[in-house]
Coordinates of C-alpha atoms in Angstrom, one line a residue:
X1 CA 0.0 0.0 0.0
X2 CA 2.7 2.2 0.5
X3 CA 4.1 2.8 -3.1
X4 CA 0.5 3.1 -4.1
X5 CA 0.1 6.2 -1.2
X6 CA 2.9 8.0 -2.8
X7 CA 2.2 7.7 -6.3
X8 CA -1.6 9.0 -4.8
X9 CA 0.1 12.2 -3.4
X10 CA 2.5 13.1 -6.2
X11 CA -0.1 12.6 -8.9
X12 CA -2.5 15.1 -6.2
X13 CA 0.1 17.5 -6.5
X14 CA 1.0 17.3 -9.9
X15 CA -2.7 17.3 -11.2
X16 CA -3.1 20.2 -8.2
X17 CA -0.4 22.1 -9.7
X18 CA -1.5 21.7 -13.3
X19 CA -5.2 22.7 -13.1
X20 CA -4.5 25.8 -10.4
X21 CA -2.2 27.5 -13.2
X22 CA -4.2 26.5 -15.8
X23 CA -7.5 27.7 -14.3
X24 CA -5.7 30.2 -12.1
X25 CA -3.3 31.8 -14.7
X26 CA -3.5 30.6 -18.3
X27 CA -7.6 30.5 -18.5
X28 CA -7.7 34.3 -17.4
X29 CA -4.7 35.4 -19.4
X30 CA -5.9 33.8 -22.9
X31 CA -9.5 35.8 -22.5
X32 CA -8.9 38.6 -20.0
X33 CA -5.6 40.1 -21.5
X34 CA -5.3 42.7 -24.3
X35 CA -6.1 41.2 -27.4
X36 CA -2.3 39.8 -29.4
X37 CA -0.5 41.1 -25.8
X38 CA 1.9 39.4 -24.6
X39 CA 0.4 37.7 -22.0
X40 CA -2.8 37.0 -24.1
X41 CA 0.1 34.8 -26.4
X42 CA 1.5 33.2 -23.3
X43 CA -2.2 32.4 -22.0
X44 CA -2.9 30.7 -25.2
X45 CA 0.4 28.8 -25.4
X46 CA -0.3 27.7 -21.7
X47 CA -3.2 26.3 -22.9
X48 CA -1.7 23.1 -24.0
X49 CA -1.0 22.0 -20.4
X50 CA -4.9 21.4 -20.1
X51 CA -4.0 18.0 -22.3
X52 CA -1.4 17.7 -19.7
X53 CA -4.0 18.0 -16.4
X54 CA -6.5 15.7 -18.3
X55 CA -3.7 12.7 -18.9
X56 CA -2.6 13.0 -15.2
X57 CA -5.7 13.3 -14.0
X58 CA -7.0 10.2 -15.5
X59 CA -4.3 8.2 -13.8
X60 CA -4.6 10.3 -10.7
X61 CA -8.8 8.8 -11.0
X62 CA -7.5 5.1 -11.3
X63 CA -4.4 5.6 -8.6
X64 CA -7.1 7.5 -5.9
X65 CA -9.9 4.3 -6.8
X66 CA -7.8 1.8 -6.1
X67 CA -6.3 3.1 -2.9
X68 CA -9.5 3.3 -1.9
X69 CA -10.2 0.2 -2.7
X70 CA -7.5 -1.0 -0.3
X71 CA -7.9 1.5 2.2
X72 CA -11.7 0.9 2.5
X73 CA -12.8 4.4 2.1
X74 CA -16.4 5.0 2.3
X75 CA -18.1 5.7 -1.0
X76 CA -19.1 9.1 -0.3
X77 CA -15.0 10.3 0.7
X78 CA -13.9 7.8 -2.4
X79 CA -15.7 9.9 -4.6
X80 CA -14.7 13.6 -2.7
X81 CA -11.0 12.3 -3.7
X82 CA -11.9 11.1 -7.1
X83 CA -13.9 14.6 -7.8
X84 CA -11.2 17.2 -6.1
X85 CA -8.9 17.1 -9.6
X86 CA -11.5 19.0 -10.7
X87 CA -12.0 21.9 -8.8
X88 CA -8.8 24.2 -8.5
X89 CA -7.2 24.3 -5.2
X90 CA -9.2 21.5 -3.8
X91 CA -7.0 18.6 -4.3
X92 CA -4.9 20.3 -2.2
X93 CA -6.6 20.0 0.9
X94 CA -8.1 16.6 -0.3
X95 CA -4.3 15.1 -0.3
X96 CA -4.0 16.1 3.2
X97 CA -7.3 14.8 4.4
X98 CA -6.3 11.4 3.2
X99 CA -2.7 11.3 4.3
X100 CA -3.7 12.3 7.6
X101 CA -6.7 9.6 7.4
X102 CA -4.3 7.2 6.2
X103 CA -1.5 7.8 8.0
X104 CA -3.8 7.4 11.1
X105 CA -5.0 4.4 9.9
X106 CA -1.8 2.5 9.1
X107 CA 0.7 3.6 10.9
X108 CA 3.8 2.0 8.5
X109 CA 2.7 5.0 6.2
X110 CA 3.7 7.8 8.9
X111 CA 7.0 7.4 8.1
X112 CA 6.4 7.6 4.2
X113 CA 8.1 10.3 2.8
X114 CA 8.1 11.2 -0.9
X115 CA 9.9 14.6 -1.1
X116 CA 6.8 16.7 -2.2

């Protein structure tokens, strides 16, 4: 269970990080800047990590089902986790929810560390 807990938090941060600066910073930039601006261009070349969110979030959906599969998460908090790649920011708080839920739960994870 442990290798599948740590690829379940980088893939959180990494689909975290990919939709909050898509949604956050590319999004507004490609509509909200000065039309041909600079940061209208960058906004529309930052775009193409939307492709990039979508790929790791599907494998961030089948990595978050089957810990909690393993974990025996309740359906309703399985599907919070599988949801929270969806809304910026909130996979963020969802990762710590289940670390902290996990970690509680078996305690060989508490010392898990994977750098992020």
């Amino acid at each position: 269970m442990k290798k599948l807990f740590n690829a379940y938090r980088v893939l959180a941060i990494v689909v975290g990080v990919l939709l909050a600066f898509c949604a956050l910073v590319a999004m507004p930039l490609k509509y909200l800047a000065t039309e041909g601006g600079t940061l209208q261009t960058f906004g529309e070349n930052a775009s193409i990590l939307w492709v990039a969110h979508g790929w790791a979030f599907m494998i961030y959906v089948v990595v978050a089902f089957l810990l909690s599969r393993r974990a025996r998460w309740t359906p309703g908090f399985t599907i919070v986790a599988l949801v929270a790649g969806l809304v910026p920011l909130l996979i963020f708080w969802v990762e710590h929810k289940v670390t902290q839920r996990l970690r509680a739960e078996h305690p060989e994870l508490a010392a898990s560390t994977t750098g992020v």
